[in-house]
Amino acid sequence: MTKLRLAIVGAGPAGIYAADILLRTERSFEVSIDLFEHLPAPYGLVRYGVAPDHPRIKGVVNALRGVLDRGDIRIFGNVHFGEDITLDDLKQHYNAVIFATGAVRDASLDIPGIDAKESYGAADFVSWYDGHPDVPRTWPLTGEHVGMIGNGNVALDAARVLAKHADDLLPTEIPANVYEILKQSPVTDVHVFGRRGPAQVKFTPLELRELGELNDVDMVVYDEDFDYDEASKEAIATNKQVKVIDRVLQKWRELPSANGAGGEASRRLHLHFWAKPVEVKTDDEGRVASLVYERTKSDGAGGVVGTGELREQPLGQLYRAVGYFGSPLKDVPFDDRHGVIPNHEGQVLAEDSNDILPGVYATGWIKRGPVGLIGHTKSDAMETITHLVNDQGSWWQPADPSEEAIPALLASRDVKWTDLDGWHRLDGHEVALGEPEGRERVKVVPRDEMVKISRGE
Ligand SMILES: Cc1cc2nc3c(=O)[nH]c(=O)nc-3n(C[C@H](O)[C@H](O)[C@H](O)COP(=O)(O)OP(=O)(O)OC[C@H]3O[C@@H](n4cnc5c(N)ncnc54)[C@H](O)[C@@H]3O)c2cc1C
Ligand SMILES: NC(=O)c1ccc[n+]([C@@H]2O[C@H](COP(=O)([O-])OP(=O)(O)OC[C@H]3O[C@@H](n4cnc5c(N)ncnc54)[C@H](OP(=O)(O)O)[C@@H]3O)[C@@H](O)[C@H]2O)c1
């Protein structure tokens, strides 16, 4: 029987679902899968993106864990594709590769002053509060008034973490250093800026409603933002999600805190709609001083046009949450404009000719771009796997497909890889750290410590 030796790069949900779907697909060949992951822990953005105060996502983690714990996928954690292992290596030892490397960095926002001191990408902030090993342990929370550009779920996640009192995050799995820094935060007002209107937001009702439940935080919306045009009215009437969002916002219009007039909480979370960022102004030391934004109005078709009216919001700190962006991988085609690996339904295309590259596949955010929930990576993986299976005749013919070749290769390069048993050790260690404090887990943050614990050193 033919055997498919498959390498998957990236152990986020896309990579894990791809492995699971292939193993459960009816096929005429045997399969053996090696999963390479840059971090010493699996799950990608489920561990390092999903907010710590969203425990309902635990169900997804359990499903992903269930796949790995079956034991029919080999994991090589702490292995960076492009450095520790290359495309040439994979061609030597596998019939095909699926890239599932996601997106970790912030999309850029091209406005004057965006590179000022105290101006940050929300992705970096998220990585910090989720204890990502590759970002600094400290975060300078300095501003009383903090700005957040964007109306997606990441903007709401980051704004919520900034507005929330640290003690209300303590029961979650936030690392100790994050709690200590959030505890010192001087923030009083978080301002979220959306360039379109309430009926055109990208965030979802559950995430919005959650803001209204924060302890000692008043929601502030402004009456002037609710002068709906026909397109907005139509969206509210026909789209259930938009209708719920509008209902939540309309309730907040009735709060004493509406229009910034009153309220009793010590912190406020303002939602400014129709506010297109124009410029970040700085003080004499080059630090964020304010955000200049232009009032927009509906163009009648879901988009906006500028009104020419400029406004300025004084700020001590600014974040942009305008989307994530994929990173190029060594020797793998990359579409710089969209931040993805160019592909046709997961079959990777050559950069210059658009021809299908045999044996090379993509799935998840690096295939489709950084939009969509964890569940969407499943249908994505299904599409990619269907092509992989149908492409049997065009797979690579590796010189050495033996399973022993990979550990030997990594050992020869002095790579300290971690495996499934190692992940169980680290997982157990984190859970044990949380137990005395009645917390589900306390994440280990430094990479060398994660590796040592995993390897039992
Ligand atoms: C802040 C944030 C919060 C979110 N919250 C939710 C939520 O609550 N619910 C929900 O359904 N969805 C949520 N999402 C969306 C969800 O996280 C994504 O849909 C999903 O993680 C995408 O999966 P992926 O596997 O494509 O990418 P990722 O999850 O990013 O996984 C990619 C993996 O590849 C690895 N990798 C990257 N480069 C290399 C390399 N060179 N070598 C080896 N490995 C590499 C990475 O370390 C990572 O583990 C959130 C997204 C963000 C950004
Ligand atoms: N709790 C959850 O379930 C959860 C949490 C986090 C993330 N996610 C998911 O992860 C995915 C990524 O989320 P995301 O928030 O990064 O992206 P997103 O949903 O695409 O939102 C990006 C936001 O940035 C705005 N934006 C883009 N460019 C801009 C510019 N130049 N100026 C001003 N605003 C700009 C967009 O406005 P326009 O709409 O006008 O373009 C939009 O409001 C989404 O699918 C999201 O649902 C889910």
PDB file of N, CA and C and ligand atoms in Angstrom, residues 9-15 36-39 41-46 48-51 54 56-57 60 79-82 100-104 126 129-130 132 154 157 207 324 329 363-366 368 371-377, ligand 1:
ATOM      1  N   VAL A   9       3.113  22.267   8.872  1.00  0.00           N
ATOM      2  CA  VAL A   9       3.861  23.304   9.592  1.00  0.00           C
ATOM      3  C   VAL A   9       2.864  24.247  10.247  1.00  0.00           C
ATOM      4  N   GLY A  10       2.848  24.271  11.581  1.00  0.00           N
ATOM      5  CA  GLY A  10       1.919  25.105  12.340  1.00  0.00           C
ATOM      6  C   GLY A  10       0.897  24.239  13.058  1.00  0.00           C
ATOM      7  N   ALA A  11       0.940  24.288  14.400  1.00  0.00           N
ATOM      8  CA  ALA A  11       0.014  23.468  15.208  1.00  0.00           C
ATOM      9  C   ALA A  11      -1.093  24.310  15.809  1.00  0.00           C
ATOM     10  N   GLY A  12      -1.569  25.299  15.021  1.00  0.00           N
ATOM     11  CA  GLY A  12      -2.788  26.012  15.408  1.00  0.00           C
ATOM     12  C   GLY A  12      -3.977  25.154  15.012  1.00  0.00           C
ATOM     13  N   PRO A  13      -5.187  25.689  15.152  1.00  0.00           N
ATOM     14  CA  PRO A  13      -6.359  24.883  14.804  1.00  0.00           C
ATOM     15  C   PRO A  13      -6.333  24.411  13.351  1.00  0.00           C
ATOM     16  N   ALA A  14      -5.837  25.253  12.414  1.00  0.00           N
ATOM     17  CA  ALA A  14      -5.844  24.865  10.997  1.00  0.00           C
ATOM     18  C   ALA A  14      -4.987  23.625  10.772  1.00  0.00           C
ATOM     19  N   GLY A  15      -3.794  23.610  11.345  1.00  0.00           N
ATOM     20  CA  GLY A  15      -2.889  22.464  11.165  1.00  0.00           C
ATOM     21  C   GLY A  15      -3.438  21.212  11.828  1.00  0.00           C
ATOM     22  N   PHE A  36       5.012  20.213  12.704  1.00  0.00           N
ATOM     23  CA  PHE A  36       6.106  21.072  13.193  1.00  0.00           C
ATOM     24  C   PHE A  36       5.528  22.380  13.720  1.00  0.00           C
ATOM     25  N   GLU A  37       5.957  22.788  14.907  1.00  0.00           N
ATOM     26  CA  GLU A  37       5.427  24.006  15.519  1.00  0.00           C
ATOM     27  C   GLU A  37       6.574  24.832  16.088  1.00  0.00           C
ATOM     28  N   HIS A  38       6.521  26.101  15.750  1.00  0.00           N
ATOM     29  CA  HIS A  38       7.546  27.059  16.197  1.00  0.00           C
ATOM     30  C   HIS A  38       7.582  27.200  17.732  1.00  0.00           C
ATOM     31  N   LEU A  39       6.419  27.097  18.363  1.00  0.00           N
ATOM     32  CA  LEU A  39       6.355  27.293  19.822  1.00  0.00           C
ATOM     33  C   LEU A  39       6.440  25.951  20.555  1.00  0.00           C
ATOM     34  N   ALA A  41       4.405  25.004  22.655  1.00  0.00           N
ATOM     35  CA  ALA A  41       3.038  24.595  22.992  1.00  0.00           C
ATOM     36  C   ALA A  41       2.176  24.672  21.739  1.00  0.00           C
ATOM     37  N   PRO A  42       1.224  23.773  21.606  1.00  0.00           N
ATOM     38  CA  PRO A  42       0.351  23.818  20.427  1.00  0.00           C
ATOM     39  C   PRO A  42      -0.811  24.810  20.598  1.00  0.00           C
ATOM     40  N   TYR A  43      -1.668  24.850  19.604  1.00  0.00           N
ATOM     41  CA  TYR A  43      -2.960  25.566  19.556  1.00  0.00           C
ATOM     42  C   TYR A  43      -2.895  26.982  19.002  1.00  0.00           C
ATOM     43  N   GLY A  44      -1.707  27.509  18.651  1.00  0.00           N
ATOM     44  CA  GLY A  44      -1.632  28.798  17.963  1.00  0.00           C
ATOM     45  C   GLY A  44      -2.384  29.900  18.684  1.00  0.00           C
ATOM     46  N   LEU A  45      -3.229  30.601  17.930  1.00  0.00           N
ATOM     47  CA  LEU A  45      -3.946  31.753  18.498  1.00  0.00           C
ATOM     48  C   LEU A  45      -5.007  31.336  19.513  1.00  0.00           C
ATOM     49  N   VAL A  46      -5.336  30.059  19.563  1.00  0.00           N
ATOM     50  CA  VAL A  46      -6.289  29.631  20.594  1.00  0.00           C
ATOM     51  C   VAL A  46      -5.625  29.797  21.966  1.00  0.00           C
ATOM     52  N   TYR A  48      -2.655  31.811  22.216  1.00  0.00           N
ATOM     53  CA  TYR A  48      -1.965  33.102  22.269  1.00  0.00           C
ATOM     54  C   TYR A  48      -2.728  34.238  21.588  1.00  0.00           C
ATOM     55  N   GLY A  49      -4.033  34.074  21.394  1.00  0.00           N
ATOM     56  CA  GLY A  49      -4.834  35.133  20.787  1.00  0.00           C
ATOM     57  C   GLY A  49      -6.154  35.273  21.529  1.00  0.00           C
ATOM     58  N   VAL A  50      -6.847  34.157  21.696  1.00  0.00           N
ATOM     59  CA  VAL A  50      -8.134  34.175  22.396  1.00  0.00           C
ATOM     60  C   VAL A  50      -7.925  34.809  23.774  1.00  0.00           C
ATOM     61  N   ALA A  51      -8.828  35.702  24.144  1.00  0.00           N
ATOM     62  CA  ALA A  51      -8.650  36.457  25.388  1.00  0.00           C
ATOM     63  C   ALA A  51      -8.765  35.530  26.606  1.00  0.00           C
ATOM     64  N   HIS A  54     -12.146  34.530  28.141  1.00  0.00           N
ATOM     65  CA  HIS A  54     -13.124  33.852  27.286  1.00  0.00           C
ATOM     66  C   HIS A  54     -13.045  32.338  27.470  1.00  0.00           C
ATOM     67  N   ARG A  56     -15.162  30.152  27.529  1.00  0.00           N
ATOM     68  CA  ARG A  56     -16.082  29.288  26.783  1.00  0.00           C
ATOM     69  C   ARG A  56     -15.407  28.632  25.579  1.00  0.00           C
ATOM     70  N   ILE A  57     -14.256  29.159  25.217  1.00  0.00           N
ATOM     71  CA  ILE A  57     -13.516  28.597  24.086  1.00  0.00           C
ATOM     72  C   ILE A  57     -12.849  27.276  24.491  1.00  0.00           C
ATOM     73  N   VAL A  60     -13.278  24.170  22.451  1.00  0.00           N
ATOM     74  CA  VAL A  60     -12.450  24.013  21.248  1.00  0.00           C
ATOM     75  C   VAL A  60     -11.104  23.414  21.632  1.00  0.00           C
ATOM     76  N   VAL A  79      10.265  24.056  16.925  1.00  0.00           N
ATOM     77  CA  VAL A  79      10.996  23.895  15.667  1.00  0.00           C
ATOM     78  C   VAL A  79      10.492  24.973  14.708  1.00  0.00           C
ATOM     79  N   HIS A  80      11.399  25.829  14.277  1.00  0.00           N
ATOM     80  CA  HIS A  80      10.997  26.945  13.417  1.00  0.00           C
ATOM     81  C   HIS A  80      11.249  26.585  11.956  1.00  0.00           C
ATOM     82  N   PHE A  81      10.177  26.533  11.174  1.00  0.00           N
ATOM     83  CA  PHE A  81      10.351  26.283   9.743  1.00  0.00           C
ATOM     84  C   PHE A  81      11.088  27.486   9.143  1.00  0.00           C
ATOM     85  N   GLY A  82      12.086  27.184   8.300  1.00  0.00           N
ATOM     86  CA  GLY A  82      12.864  28.259   7.674  1.00  0.00           C
ATOM     87  C   GLY A  82      14.219  28.396   8.347  1.00  0.00           C
ATOM     88  N   ALA A 100       0.401  25.823   7.655  1.00  0.00           N
ATOM     89  CA  ALA A 100      -0.748  26.301   8.443  1.00  0.00           C
ATOM     90  C   ALA A 100      -0.214  27.276   9.490  1.00  0.00           C
ATOM     91  N   THR A 101       0.554  28.257   8.996  1.00  0.00           N
ATOM     92  CA  THR A 101       1.312  29.108   9.912  1.00  0.00           C
ATOM     93  C   THR A 101       0.567  30.364  10.369  1.00  0.00           C
ATOM     94  N   GLY A 102      -0.688  30.523   9.953  1.00  0.00           N
ATOM     95  CA  GLY A 102      -1.515  31.597  10.506  1.00  0.00           C
ATOM     96  C   GLY A 102      -0.977  32.986  10.250  1.00  0.00           C
ATOM     97  N   ALA A 103      -1.309  33.897  11.169  1.00  0.00           N
ATOM     98  CA  ALA A 103      -0.858  35.291  11.074  1.00  0.00           C
ATOM     99  C   ALA A 103      -0.667  35.793  12.492  1.00  0.00           C
ATOM    100  N   VAL A 104       0.456  36.399  12.767  1.00  0.00           N
ATOM    101  CA  VAL A 104       0.686  36.860  14.142  1.00  0.00           C
ATOM    102  C   VAL A 104       0.913  38.357  14.267  1.00  0.00           C
ATOM    103  N   VAL A 126      -1.979  41.838  22.560  1.00  0.00           N
ATOM    104  CA  VAL A 126      -2.631  40.540  22.790  1.00  0.00           C
ATOM    105  C   VAL A 126      -1.569  39.487  23.132  1.00  0.00           C
ATOM    106  N   TYR A 129      -0.493  40.036  26.731  1.00  0.00           N
ATOM    107  CA  TYR A 129      -1.383  39.637  27.837  1.00  0.00           C
ATOM    108  C   TYR A 129      -1.688  38.143  27.810  1.00  0.00           C
ATOM    109  N   ASP A 130      -1.458  37.489  26.645  1.00  0.00           N
ATOM    110  CA  ASP A 130      -1.661  36.040  26.584  1.00  0.00           C
ATOM    111  C   ASP A 130      -0.369  35.265  26.875  1.00  0.00           C
ATOM    112  N   HIS A 132       2.710  35.240  25.389  1.00  0.00           N
ATOM    113  CA  HIS A 132       3.490  34.681  24.274  1.00  0.00           C
ATOM    114  C   HIS A 132       4.974  34.749  24.625  1.00  0.00           C
ATOM    115  N   VAL A 154     -11.021  41.880  17.665  1.00  0.00           N
ATOM    116  CA  VAL A 154      -9.735  42.087  18.343  1.00  0.00           C
ATOM    117  C   VAL A 154      -9.749  43.439  19.053  1.00  0.00           C
ATOM    118  N   ASP A 157     -11.695  42.938  22.187  1.00  0.00           N
ATOM    119  CA  ASP A 157     -10.921  42.142  23.162  1.00  0.00           C
ATOM    120  C   ASP A 157      -9.898  43.031  23.876  1.00  0.00           C
ATOM    121  N   GLU A 207     -19.622  39.643  21.910  1.00  0.00           N
ATOM    122  CA  GLU A 207     -18.434  40.386  22.352  1.00  0.00           C
ATOM    123  C   GLU A 207     -18.812  41.818  22.739  1.00  0.00           C
ATOM    124  N   TYR A 324      -4.901  41.464  11.299  1.00  0.00           N
ATOM    125  CA  TYR A 324      -3.608  40.787  11.398  1.00  0.00           C
ATOM    126  C   TYR A 324      -3.019  40.673   9.989  1.00  0.00           C
ATOM    127  N   LEU A 329       7.348  32.814   4.488  1.00  0.00           N
ATOM    128  CA  LEU A 329       8.140  31.670   4.941  1.00  0.00           C
ATOM    129  C   LEU A 329       9.255  31.437   3.932  1.00  0.00           C
ATOM    130  N   THR A 363      -3.308  26.024   4.479  1.00  0.00           N
ATOM    131  CA  THR A 363      -4.641  26.041   5.081  1.00  0.00           C
ATOM    132  C   THR A 363      -4.698  27.052   6.231  1.00  0.00           C
ATOM    133  N   GLY A 364      -5.912  27.447   6.611  1.00  0.00           N
ATOM    134  CA  GLY A 364      -6.076  28.394   7.723  1.00  0.00           C
ATOM    135  C   GLY A 364      -5.816  29.828   7.300  1.00  0.00           C
ATOM    136  N   TRP A 365      -5.439  30.640   8.263  1.00  0.00           N
ATOM    137  CA  TRP A 365      -5.281  32.075   8.004  1.00  0.00           C
ATOM    138  C   TRP A 365      -4.187  32.386   6.980  1.00  0.00           C
ATOM    139  N   ILE A 366      -3.151  31.545   6.893  1.00  0.00           N
ATOM    140  CA  ILE A 366      -2.081  31.840   5.917  1.00  0.00           C
ATOM    141  C   ILE A 366      -2.567  31.528   4.500  1.00  0.00           C
ATOM    142  N   ARG A 368      -6.078  31.897   3.661  1.00  0.00           N
ATOM    143  CA  ARG A 368      -7.296  32.646   3.362  1.00  0.00           C
ATOM    144  C   ARG A 368      -7.232  34.096   3.825  1.00  0.00           C
ATOM    145  N   VAL A 371      -9.069  36.350   8.696  1.00  0.00           N
ATOM    146  CA  VAL A 371     -10.474  36.600   9.006  1.00  0.00           C
ATOM    147  C   VAL A 371     -11.164  35.272   9.261  1.00  0.00           C
ATOM    148  N   GLY A 372     -11.994  35.239  10.281  1.00  0.00           N
ATOM    149  CA  GLY A 372     -12.797  34.042  10.523  1.00  0.00           C
ATOM    150  C   GLY A 372     -12.485  33.399  11.850  1.00  0.00           C
ATOM    151  N   LEU A 373     -13.467  32.643  12.327  1.00  0.00           N
ATOM    152  CA  LEU A 373     -13.370  32.002  13.632  1.00  0.00           C
ATOM    153  C   LEU A 373     -12.658  30.657  13.530  1.00  0.00           C
ATOM    154  N   ILE A 374     -12.396  30.084  14.690  1.00  0.00           N
ATOM    155  CA  ILE A 374     -11.670  28.811  14.743  1.00  0.00           C
ATOM    156  C   ILE A 374     -12.391  27.768  13.890  1.00  0.00           C
ATOM    157  N   GLY A 375     -13.732  27.725  14.010  1.00  0.00           N
ATOM    158  CA  GLY A 375     -14.519  26.742  13.275  1.00  0.00           C
ATOM    159  C   GLY A 375     -14.301  26.821  11.765  1.00  0.00           C
ATOM    160  N   HIS A 376     -14.030  28.046  11.262  1.00  0.00           N
ATOM    161  CA  HIS A 376     -13.839  28.185   9.811  1.00  0.00           C
ATOM    162  C   HIS A 376     -12.588  27.456   9.322  1.00  0.00           C
ATOM    163  N   THR A 377     -11.623  27.259  10.213  1.00  0.00           N
ATOM    164  CA  THR A 377     -10.392  26.589   9.773  1.00  0.00           C
ATOM    165  C   THR A 377     -10.667  25.114   9.458  1.00  0.00           C
TER     166      THR A 377
HETATM  167  C1  LIG B   1      -6.776  38.179  19.293  1.00  0.00           C
HETATM  168  C2  LIG B   1      -7.609  37.093  18.660  1.00  0.00           C
HETATM  169  C3  LIG B   1      -8.636  36.503  19.374  1.00  0.00           C
HETATM  170  C4  LIG B   1      -9.425  35.511  18.783  1.00  0.00           C
HETATM  171  N1  LIG B   1     -10.458  34.990  19.506  1.00  0.00           N
HETATM  172  C5  LIG B   1     -11.244  34.057  18.926  1.00  0.00           C
HETATM  173  C6  LIG B   1     -12.331  33.507  19.643  1.00  0.00           C
HETATM  174  O1  LIG B   1     -12.604  33.868  20.816  1.00  0.00           O
HETATM  175  N2  LIG B   1     -13.103  32.569  19.020  1.00  0.00           N
HETATM  176  C7  LIG B   1     -12.849  32.145  17.730  1.00  0.00           C
HETATM  177  O2  LIG B   1     -13.548  31.267  17.203  1.00  0.00           O
HETATM  178  N3  LIG B   1     -11.802  32.667  17.024  1.00  0.00           N
HETATM  179  C8  LIG B   1     -11.013  33.599  17.593  1.00  0.00           C
HETATM  180  N4  LIG B   1      -9.983  34.130  16.880  1.00  0.00           N
HETATM  181  C9  LIG B   1      -9.715  33.608  15.518  1.00  0.00           C
HETATM  182  C10 LIG B   1      -8.870  32.296  15.581  1.00  0.00           C
HETATM  183  O3  LIG B   1      -7.824  32.474  16.502  1.00  0.00           O
HETATM  184  C11 LIG B   1      -8.340  31.948  14.197  1.00  0.00           C
HETATM  185  O4  LIG B   1      -9.456  31.692  13.352  1.00  0.00           O
HETATM  186  C12 LIG B   1      -7.452  30.709  14.176  1.00  0.00           C
HETATM  187  O5  LIG B   1      -6.526  30.694  15.241  1.00  0.00           O
HETATM  188  C13 LIG B   1      -6.651  30.608  12.870  1.00  0.00           C
HETATM  189  O6  LIG B   1      -5.988  29.385  12.904  1.00  0.00           O
HETATM  190  P1  LIG B   1      -4.593  29.075  12.152  1.00  0.00           P
HETATM  191  O7  LIG B   1      -4.239  27.691  12.582  1.00  0.00           O
HETATM  192  O8  LIG B   1      -4.736  29.386  10.727  1.00  0.00           O
HETATM  193  O9  LIG B   1      -3.532  30.111  12.733  1.00  0.00           O
HETATM  194  P2  LIG B   1      -2.857  30.205  14.165  1.00  0.00           P
HETATM  195  O10 LIG B   1      -3.839  29.958  15.229  1.00  0.00           O
HETATM  196  O11 LIG B   1      -2.148  31.512  14.166  1.00  0.00           O
HETATM  197  O12 LIG B   1      -1.784  29.028  14.204  1.00  0.00           O
HETATM  198  C14 LIG B   1      -0.611  29.066  13.415  1.00  0.00           C
HETATM  199  C15 LIG B   1       0.503  28.290  14.096  1.00  0.00           C
HETATM  200  O13 LIG B   1       1.630  28.232  13.220  1.00  0.00           O
HETATM  201  C16 LIG B   1       2.814  28.434  13.960  1.00  0.00           C
HETATM  202  N5  LIG B   1       3.875  28.935  13.080  1.00  0.00           N
HETATM  203  C17 LIG B   1       3.933  30.159  12.496  1.00  0.00           C
HETATM  204  N6  LIG B   1       5.072  30.277  11.791  1.00  0.00           N
HETATM  205  C18 LIG B   1       5.751  29.116  11.933  1.00  0.00           C
HETATM  206  C19 LIG B   1       7.005  28.652  11.450  1.00  0.00           C
HETATM  207  N7  LIG B   1       7.796  29.398  10.658  1.00  0.00           N
HETATM  208  N8  LIG B   1       7.415  27.401  11.810  1.00  0.00           N
HETATM  209  C20 LIG B   1       6.623  26.614  12.607  1.00  0.00           C
HETATM  210  N9  LIG B   1       5.422  27.025  13.089  1.00  0.00           N
HETATM  211  C21 LIG B   1       5.002  28.257  12.753  1.00  0.00           C
HETATM  212  C22 LIG B   1       2.397  29.447  15.021  1.00  0.00           C
HETATM  213  O14 LIG B   1       3.286  29.438  16.132  1.00  0.00           O
HETATM  214  C23 LIG B   1       0.988  28.960  15.385  1.00  0.00           C
HETATM  215  O15 LIG B   1       1.010  28.033  16.444  1.00  0.00           O
HETATM  216  C24 LIG B   1      -9.170  35.103  17.451  1.00  0.00           C
HETATM  217  C25 LIG B   1      -8.122  35.691  16.734  1.00  0.00           C
HETATM  218  C26 LIG B   1      -7.360  36.676  17.325  1.00  0.00           C
HETATM  219  C27 LIG B   1      -6.256  37.307  16.530  1.00  0.00           C
END
